[in-house]
Short mmCIF file of C-alpha atoms in Angstrom, two decimals:
data_model
loop_
_atom_site.label_atom_id
_atom_site.label_comp_id
_atom_site.label_asym_id
_atom_site.label_seq_id
_atom_site.Cartn_x
_atom_site.Cartn_y
_atom_site.Cartn_z
CA UNK A 1 -142.41 17.35 29.57
CA UNK A 2 -139.16 19.29 29.56
CA UNK A 3 -139.02 22.42 31.68
CA UNK A 4 -138.09 25.70 30.06
CA UNK A 5 -139.27 28.51 32.27
CA UNK A 6 -140.98 27.57 35.51
CA UNK A 7 -141.65 31.19 36.39
CA UNK A 8 -144.67 31.29 34.10
CA UNK A 9 -145.54 27.68 33.40
CA UNK A 10 -148.09 26.08 35.72
CA UNK A 11 -148.15 22.30 36.18
CA UNK A 12 -151.39 20.93 37.52
CA UNK A 13 -151.12 18.44 40.41
CA UNK A 14 -151.93 14.87 39.52
CA UNK A 15 -154.45 14.76 42.36
CA UNK A 16 -156.64 17.20 40.49
CA UNK A 17 -156.73 20.04 43.01
CA UNK A 18 -158.53 23.35 42.33
CA UNK A 19 -156.68 26.01 40.38
CA UNK A 20 -155.84 29.10 42.47
CA UNK A 21 -156.23 31.52 39.56
CA UNK A 22 -159.72 30.31 38.69
CA UNK A 23 -160.74 29.97 42.35
CA UNK A 24 -159.76 33.60 43.01
CA UNK A 25 -162.51 34.68 40.59
CA UNK A 26 -165.18 33.22 42.86
CA UNK A 27 -165.00 36.50 44.76
CA UNK A 28 -167.24 37.93 42.08
CA UNK A 29 -171.06 37.59 42.21
CA UNK A 30 -172.50 34.19 41.39
CA UNK A 31 -173.99 35.31 38.06
CA UNK A 32 -170.40 35.74 36.82
CA UNK A 33 -169.61 32.04 37.24
CA UNK A 34 -170.69 30.81 33.81
CA UNK A 35 -169.28 33.77 31.80
CA UNK A 36 -165.95 33.40 33.60
CA UNK A 37 -165.87 29.67 32.91
CA UNK A 38 -166.52 30.22 29.22
CA UNK A 39 -163.93 33.00 29.12
CA UNK A 40 -161.17 31.29 31.05
CA UNK A 41 -161.80 27.78 29.72
CA UNK A 42 -161.63 26.45 33.29
CA UNK A 43 -164.60 25.58 35.53
CA UNK A 44 -164.23 26.35 39.22
CA UNK A 45 -164.09 23.50 41.71
CA UNK A 46 -167.43 21.74 42.00
CA UNK A 47 -169.15 23.76 39.26
CA UNK A 48 -172.17 22.03 37.76
CA UNK A 49 -171.41 21.04 34.14
CA UNK A 50 -173.25 22.35 31.12
CA UNK A 51 -174.67 20.00 28.53
CA UNK A 52 -173.89 21.15 25.00
CA UNK A 53 -174.58 19.16 21.84
CA UNK A 54 -172.71 19.02 18.52
CA UNK A 55 -175.75 20.51 16.77
CA UNK A 56 -175.87 23.27 19.35
CA UNK A 57 -172.26 24.23 18.64
CA UNK A 58 -172.97 24.23 14.91
CA UNK A 59 -176.03 26.41 15.42
CA UNK A 60 -174.11 28.86 17.60
CA UNK A 61 -171.38 29.19 14.98
CA UNK A 62 -173.83 29.83 12.14
CA UNK A 63 -175.90 32.27 14.21
CA UNK A 64 -172.72 34.15 15.17
CA UNK A 65 -171.84 34.62 11.51
CA UNK A 66 -175.36 35.81 10.68
CA UNK A 67 -175.35 38.28 13.59
CA UNK A 68 -171.91 39.53 12.61
CA UNK A 69 -172.92 40.08 9.00
CA UNK A 70 -176.08 41.86 10.16
CA UNK A 71 -174.09 44.25 12.36
CA UNK A 72 -171.74 44.98 9.47
CA UNK A 73 -174.72 45.60 7.17
CA UNK A 74 -176.17 48.09 9.67
CA UNK A 75 -172.82 49.83 9.91
CA UNK A 76 -172.53 50.20 6.14
CA UNK A 77 -176.15 51.27 5.63
CA UNK A 78 -175.87 54.34 7.84
CA UNK A 79 -173.42 57.09 8.52
CA UNK A 80 -171.71 58.60 11.58
CA UNK A 81 -171.51 56.47 14.72
CA UNK A 82 -173.14 53.41 13.13
CA UNK A 83 -169.77 52.68 11.56
CA UNK A 84 -168.63 51.65 15.04
CA UNK A 85 -170.72 48.52 14.54
CA UNK A 86 -168.13 47.30 12.05
CA UNK A 87 -165.77 46.27 14.84
CA UNK A 88 -168.23 43.98 16.66
CA UNK A 89 -169.57 42.86 13.27
CA UNK A 90 -166.14 41.70 12.16
CA UNK A 91 -165.44 40.10 15.54
CA UNK A 92 -168.70 38.14 15.72
CA UNK A 93 -168.41 36.98 12.10
CA UNK A 94 -164.83 35.87 12.65
CA UNK A 95 -165.74 34.12 15.90
CA UNK A 96 -168.42 32.07 14.17
CA UNK A 97 -166.14 31.19 11.28
CA UNK A 98 -163.32 30.14 13.60
CA UNK A 99 -165.66 27.91 15.59
CA UNK A 100 -166.80 26.33 12.34
CA UNK A 101 -163.21 25.66 11.35
CA UNK A 102 -161.46 24.85 14.61
CA UNK A 103 -164.19 22.81 16.26
CA UNK A 104 -166.91 21.63 13.86
CA UNK A 105 -164.69 20.97 10.82
CA UNK A 106 -162.09 19.34 13.06
CA UNK A 107 -164.59 16.95 14.61
CA UNK A 108 -165.98 16.13 11.18
CA UNK A 109 -162.46 15.10 10.13
CA UNK A 110 -162.44 12.58 12.97
CA UNK A 111 -165.93 11.41 11.92
CA UNK A 112 -166.92 12.46 15.44
CA UNK A 113 -169.34 15.33 14.81
CA UNK A 114 -172.49 13.22 14.79
CA UNK A 115 -170.69 9.89 14.38
CA UNK A 116 -172.26 9.36 10.96
CA UNK A 117 -169.69 9.26 8.17
CA UNK A 118 -171.91 10.58 5.37
CA UNK A 119 -173.32 13.48 7.40
CA UNK A 120 -169.94 14.43 8.89
CA UNK A 121 -168.27 14.33 5.47
CA UNK A 122 -170.97 16.46 3.85
CA UNK A 123 -170.77 19.09 6.58
CA UNK A 124 -166.96 19.12 6.36
CA UNK A 125 -167.09 19.67 2.60
CA UNK A 126 -169.61 22.50 2.97
CA UNK A 127 -167.45 24.26 5.58
CA UNK A 128 -164.35 23.91 3.40
CA UNK A 129 -166.19 25.46 0.44
CA UNK A 130 -167.67 28.33 2.47
CA UNK A 131 -164.41 29.26 4.19
CA UNK A 132 -162.16 28.36 1.23
CA UNK A 133 -159.78 26.24 3.28
CA UNK A 134 -157.99 22.97 2.58
CA UNK A 135 -160.23 20.41 0.92
CA UNK A 136 -161.94 18.28 3.54
CA UNK A 137 -160.84 14.93 2.16
CA UNK A 138 -157.19 15.84 2.05
CA UNK A 139 -157.31 17.56 5.42
CA UNK A 140 -158.95 14.54 7.03
CA UNK A 141 -156.32 12.16 5.63
CA UNK A 142 -153.33 14.35 6.56
CA UNK A 143 -154.69 15.29 9.97
CA UNK A 144 -155.33 11.73 11.10
CA UNK A 145 -152.28 10.20 9.40
CA UNK A 146 -149.60 12.82 10.10
CA UNK A 147 -150.87 14.83 13.07
CA UNK A 148 -152.54 12.21 15.24
CA UNK A 149 -150.09 9.36 14.80
CA UNK A 150 -146.40 8.57 15.18
CA UNK A 151 -145.53 11.56 12.96
CA UNK A 152 -146.95 14.05 15.50
CA UNK A 153 -144.56 17.02 15.79
CA UNK A 154 -142.11 15.56 13.30
CA UNK A 155 -141.22 16.95 9.87
CA UNK A 156 -144.22 15.14 8.42
CA UNK A 157 -146.61 17.01 10.70
CA UNK A 158 -148.18 20.01 8.88
CA UNK A 159 -147.87 22.05 12.09
CA UNK A 160 -144.09 21.65 12.08
CA UNK A 161 -143.90 22.41 8.36
CA UNK A 162 -145.80 25.67 8.86
CA UNK A 163 -143.41 26.76 11.62
CA UNK A 164 -140.23 26.03 9.69
CA UNK A 165 -141.12 27.20 6.20
CA UNK A 166 -144.15 29.49 6.22
CA UNK A 167 -143.23 31.34 9.44
CA UNK A 168 -139.48 30.85 8.91
CA UNK A 169 -138.81 30.07 12.57
CA UNK A 170 -135.76 28.00 13.50
CA UNK A 171 -134.37 26.07 16.47
CA UNK A 172 -131.90 28.22 18.35
CA UNK A 173 -133.67 31.51 17.63
CA UNK A 174 -134.23 33.73 20.65
CA UNK A 175 -137.77 34.22 21.84
CA UNK A 176 -137.58 37.93 20.94
CA UNK A 177 -136.46 37.17 17.40
CA UNK A 178 -139.31 34.68 16.96
CA UNK A 179 -141.81 37.29 18.11
CA UNK A 180 -140.37 39.86 15.69
CA UNK A 181 -140.53 37.35 12.85
CA UNK A 182 -144.14 36.36 13.52
CA UNK A 183 -145.36 39.93 14.05
CA UNK A 184 -143.60 40.92 10.84
CA UNK A 185 -145.52 38.21 8.99
CA UNK A 186 -148.82 39.41 10.44
CA UNK A 187 -148.36 42.89 8.91
CA UNK A 188 -146.85 41.67 5.65
CA UNK A 189 -149.08 42.07 2.61
CA UNK A 190 -146.94 39.57 0.70
CA UNK A 191 -147.38 36.97 3.43
CA UNK A 192 -151.16 37.36 3.50
CA UNK A 193 -151.45 37.23 -0.28
CA UNK A 194 -149.43 34.01 -0.39
CA UNK A 195 -151.46 32.62 2.49
CA UNK A 196 -154.75 33.37 0.73
CA UNK A 197 -153.50 32.00 -2.58
CA UNK A 198 -152.43 28.80 -0.84
CA UNK A 199 -155.85 28.48 0.81
CA UNK A 200 -157.60 28.75 -2.53
CA UNK A 201 -155.11 26.39 -4.17
CA UNK A 202 -155.36 23.83 -1.40
CA UNK A 203 -159.13 23.73 -1.85
CA UNK A 204 -159.44 23.67 -5.64
CA UNK A 205 -156.43 21.41 -6.17
CA UNK A 206 -157.76 18.59 -3.98
CA UNK A 207 -161.55 18.90 -3.98
CA UNK A 208 -163.56 16.50 -6.12
CA UNK A 209 -164.50 17.81 -9.59
CA UNK A 210 -168.15 18.22 -8.59
CA UNK A 211 -167.28 20.33 -5.55
CA UNK A 212 -164.71 22.37 -7.49
CA UNK A 213 -167.25 23.23 -10.17
CA UNK A 214 -170.03 23.86 -7.68
CA UNK A 215 -167.87 26.16 -5.55
CA UNK A 216 -166.55 28.08 -8.56
CA UNK A 217 -170.08 28.56 -9.94
CA UNK A 218 -171.35 29.66 -6.53
CA UNK A 219 -168.57 32.21 -6.02
CA UNK A 220 -168.99 33.59 -9.53
CA UNK A 221 -172.75 33.89 -9.10
CA UNK A 222 -172.31 35.66 -5.75
CA UNK A 223 -169.85 38.11 -7.27
CA UNK A 224 -172.07 38.92 -10.25
CA UNK A 225 -175.12 39.23 -8.01
CA UNK A 226 -173.28 41.67 -5.75
CA UNK A 227 -172.56 43.87 -8.77
CA UNK A 228 -176.10 43.65 -10.10
CA UNK A 229 -177.79 44.38 -6.75
CA UNK A 230 -175.07 46.78 -5.64
CA UNK A 231 -174.01 45.06 -2.43
CA UNK A 232 -170.42 44.50 -3.52
CA UNK A 233 -169.13 46.89 -0.81
CA UNK A 234 -170.92 44.89 1.88
CA UNK A 235 -169.52 41.65 0.49
CA UNK A 236 -166.00 43.06 0.45
CA UNK A 237 -166.03 44.74 3.86
CA UNK A 238 -168.29 42.42 5.86
CA UNK A 239 -167.15 39.06 4.50
CA UNK A 240 -163.98 39.13 2.39
CA UNK A 241 -161.94 41.29 4.79
CA UNK A 242 -162.62 39.28 7.98
CA UNK A 243 -162.33 35.97 6.12
CA UNK A 244 -158.92 36.87 4.67
CA UNK A 245 -156.77 39.31 6.65
CA UNK A 246 -158.36 38.90 10.09
CA UNK A 247 -158.89 35.15 9.71
CA UNK A 248 -155.27 34.62 8.76
CA UNK A 249 -153.92 36.75 11.62
CA UNK A 250 -155.76 34.75 14.28
CA UNK A 251 -154.89 31.52 12.49
CA UNK A 252 -151.16 32.26 12.81
CA UNK A 253 -151.53 33.13 16.49
CA UNK A 254 -153.45 29.91 17.08
CA UNK A 255 -150.72 27.91 15.34
CA UNK A 256 -148.15 29.41 17.70
CA UNK A 257 -149.77 27.82 20.77
CA UNK A 258 -150.92 24.42 19.48
CA UNK A 259 -148.03 22.13 20.38
CA UNK A 260 -144.55 22.22 21.84
CA UNK A 261 -141.52 20.75 20.10
CA UNK A 262 -139.86 17.65 21.57
CA UNK A 263 -136.65 18.14 23.52
CA UNK A 264 -133.37 17.05 21.89
CA UNK A 265 -132.53 13.45 22.62
CA UNK A 266 -135.86 12.81 24.25
CA UNK A 267 -136.50 9.07 24.08
CA UNK A 268 -138.46 7.02 23.54
CA UNK A 269 -140.64 9.13 21.26
CA UNK A 270 -143.73 7.09 21.73
CA UNK A 271 -146.19 6.28 24.42
CA UNK A 272 -148.66 8.39 26.36
CA UNK A 273 -146.04 10.17 28.45
CA UNK A 274 -144.33 11.53 25.35
CA UNK A 275 -147.41 12.55 23.36
CA UNK A 276 -149.12 14.11 26.38
CA UNK A 277 -146.04 16.29 26.89
CA UNK A 278 -146.47 17.97 23.50
CA UNK A 279 -149.84 19.58 24.25
CA UNK A 280 -151.08 21.69 27.15
CA UNK A 281 -154.24 23.57 27.99
CA UNK A 282 -154.26 27.36 27.65
CA UNK A 283 -156.51 29.08 30.15
CA UNK A 284 -157.35 32.74 29.68
CA UNK A 285 -157.33 35.27 32.51
CA UNK A 286 -155.41 36.20 35.65
CA UNK A 287 -155.75 36.13 39.41
CA UNK A 288 -158.49 38.37 40.80
CA UNK A 289 -157.42 41.06 43.31
CA UNK A 290 -157.07 40.09 46.95
CA UNK A 291 -159.82 41.24 49.34
CA UNK A 292 -157.08 42.09 51.86
CA UNK A 293 -155.84 45.10 49.89
CA UNK A 294 -156.55 48.61 51.24
CA UNK A 295 -159.72 50.15 49.85
CA UNK A 296 -158.12 52.46 47.27
CA UNK A 297 -155.60 49.91 46.10
CA UNK A 298 -158.31 47.27 45.92
CA UNK A 299 -160.52 49.51 43.77
CA UNK A 300 -157.61 50.28 41.44
CA UNK A 301 -156.67 46.60 41.27
CA UNK A 302 -160.24 45.58 40.36
CA UNK A 303 -160.38 48.27 37.68
CA UNK A 304 -157.12 47.06 36.17
CA UNK A 305 -158.22 43.42 36.41
CA UNK A 306 -161.55 44.12 34.74
CA UNK A 307 -159.92 46.17 31.98
CA UNK A 308 -157.40 43.44 31.23
CA UNK A 309 -160.04 40.71 31.27
CA UNK A 310 -162.19 42.71 28.85
CA UNK A 311 -159.59 44.23 26.55
CA UNK A 312 -156.77 41.64 26.59
CA UNK A 313 -158.06 38.24 27.63
CA UNK A 314 -161.54 38.35 26.08
CA UNK A 315 -160.28 39.07 22.52
CA UNK A 316 -157.70 36.28 22.90
CA UNK A 317 -160.41 33.80 23.87
CA UNK A 318 -163.13 35.04 21.51
CA UNK A 319 -161.02 35.36 18.38
CA UNK A 320 -157.90 33.20 18.73
CA UNK A 321 -158.59 30.40 21.22
CA UNK A 322 -162.16 29.80 20.14
CA UNK A 323 -164.28 26.81 21.08
CA UNK A 324 -162.40 23.84 22.48
CA UNK A 325 -158.94 25.05 21.49
CA UNK A 326 -158.25 26.09 25.09
CA UNK A 327 -158.35 22.41 26.10
CA UNK A 328 -156.76 20.91 23.00
CA UNK A 329 -154.81 18.58 25.27
CA UNK A 330 -158.03 16.73 26.11
CA UNK A 331 -158.63 16.12 22.41
CA UNK A 332 -155.15 14.63 21.89
CA UNK A 333 -155.69 12.27 24.79
CA UNK A 334 -159.23 11.34 23.78
CA UNK A 335 -159.64 12.23 20.07
CA UNK A 336 -162.81 10.19 19.65
CA UNK A 337 -164.49 11.18 22.90
CA UNK A 338 -168.23 11.65 22.47
CA UNK A 339 -167.99 14.25 25.26
CA UNK A 340 -166.15 16.71 23.03
CA UNK A 341 -169.20 19.01 22.88
CA UNK A 342 -168.87 19.52 26.66
CA UNK A 343 -165.14 20.03 26.29
CA UNK A 344 -164.48 22.31 29.28
CA UNK A 345 -166.19 20.07 31.79
CA UNK A 346 -165.03 16.84 30.13
CA UNK A 347 -161.41 17.90 30.48
CA UNK A 348 -161.96 19.09 34.05
CA UNK A 349 -163.63 15.82 35.00
CA UNK A 350 -160.74 13.86 33.49
CA UNK A 351 -158.30 16.03 35.44
CA UNK A 352 -160.18 15.64 38.75
CA UNK A 353 -160.31 11.86 38.30
CA UNK A 354 -156.51 11.81 38.03
CA UNK A 355 -156.29 11.35 34.23
CA UNK A 356 -156.63 7.53 34.29
CA UNK A 357 -153.93 5.89 32.19
CA UNK A 358 -152.27 9.22 31.34
CA UNK A 359 -149.70 11.51 33.00
CA UNK A 360 -150.97 14.69 34.71
CA UNK A 361 -152.27 17.56 32.62
CA UNK A 362 -150.27 20.76 32.14
CA UNK A 363 -151.58 24.25 31.53
CA UNK A 364 -150.50 27.83 30.92
CA UNK A 365 -152.49 30.94 31.86
CA UNK A 366 -152.58 33.53 29.07
CA UNK A 367 -152.09 33.63 25.30
CA UNK A 368 -148.71 35.38 25.35
CA UNK A 369 -147.16 33.02 27.95
CA UNK A 370 -148.50 30.10 25.90
CA UNK A 371 -146.77 31.42 22.77
CA UNK A 372 -143.59 31.97 24.78
CA UNK A 373 -143.79 28.36 25.92
CA UNK A 374 -143.95 27.06 22.34
CA UNK A 375 -141.20 29.42 21.17
CA UNK A 376 -138.94 28.26 24.00
CA UNK A 377 -139.52 24.64 23.03
CA UNK A 378 -138.56 25.40 19.42
CA UNK A 379 -135.51 27.33 20.59
CA UNK A 380 -134.35 24.24 22.50
CA UNK A 381 -135.27 21.76 19.75
CA UNK A 382 -132.69 19.76 17.81
CA UNK A 383 -131.47 22.01 14.94
CA UNK A 384 -130.55 19.00 12.81
CA UNK A 385 -133.89 17.27 13.24
CA UNK A 386 -135.89 20.40 12.52
CA UNK A 387 -133.73 21.92 9.79
CA UNK A 388 -135.88 23.37 6.96
CA UNK A 389 -133.59 21.90 4.30
CA UNK A 390 -135.01 18.52 5.20
CA UNK A 391 -138.33 19.77 3.86
CA UNK A 392 -136.93 20.47 0.39
CA UNK A 393 -139.10 17.83 -1.17
CA UNK A 394 -142.29 19.48 0.13
CA UNK A 395 -143.85 22.13 -2.11
CA UNK A 396 -143.56 25.56 -0.44
CA UNK A 397 -146.91 26.71 -1.76
CA UNK A 398 -148.62 23.75 -0.14
CA UNK A 399 -147.10 24.51 3.26
CA UNK A 400 -149.27 27.57 3.76
CA UNK A 401 -152.25 25.23 3.85
CA UNK A 402 -150.74 23.70 6.99
CA UNK A 403 -151.92 26.74 8.94
CA UNK A 404 -155.38 25.23 8.76
CA UNK A 405 -154.31 21.98 10.42
#
């Protein structure tokens, strides 16, 4: 993998040694071990693995959405301070929906949810209809054919198409300009309207006639029922808002950390060394304060560390890098692994064993450094290879659907 900025990028040793950032957190009480592992995406050295199941992840996602909608309902049914429940209501609803999309739907596309084609396909189609995202059949075909094959991070990859056309980012742009462009998109009403329209189009254009009719009838019935029973405000605030504006914001941020662009002239563009270099883990958190600090400085350092973990790193993990997205590099090395439900420990075990048959893993600590890493790779990419004019034959309205890749 080409080096762009070694001051923030961390390369794990091939021997699989413990990570100093994660190990520093072992200074906290033992009951913090599991929450910190789930938050950071990195187990500490020697930590006993959890045993999750695909059905357990599905249940957690659905329960999260139900809890989130319940909190929003409580907020809207009362006055005064109860309205504060809207924030956690939105967050929990969005978290469940993102886990459905980024983990469950994704594994269904690989026929790796339960390993039963009919059941995985049915669940994938249900999720696509509920979230109004790209039709499952088309997503499955494009994802496996163009994202997990020789076309990975080429102009045929939907991820690259979304960067060049929908986000309007270009090779050679400065990191600051890329940030300004992306943040401008996130607050642009026009961008979000086009994004939502493309989501709806990408579903209804490609879904089978039966699913198109069924989804349209279901949405119409829900709308009419909300008017008749007078819960239209709840539907709008508790479901439509987080599933449109908030969903699309975190989707863009997630896109910006998925994969790096290949370096100019990098050859050969095949083999495990090349493909492993296009994906890295993204761990969330920062080094815990040193016990050697003077008492007052140590107290201030722990207060700052706790505040940043709670207010900066937790939202990044809970809303943007949900589920197994923190260790997406494990998926690209082992896309059909039946251990995907135990993703954190499966990746750590592979790392400790020396990544048999693969080059060493790479990782970045923090969402913003991870975005910087991807932006730097695009800045250094070949401007001729990744020129948007080469995408002229691709429909612009379809490119917005690539955000859901």
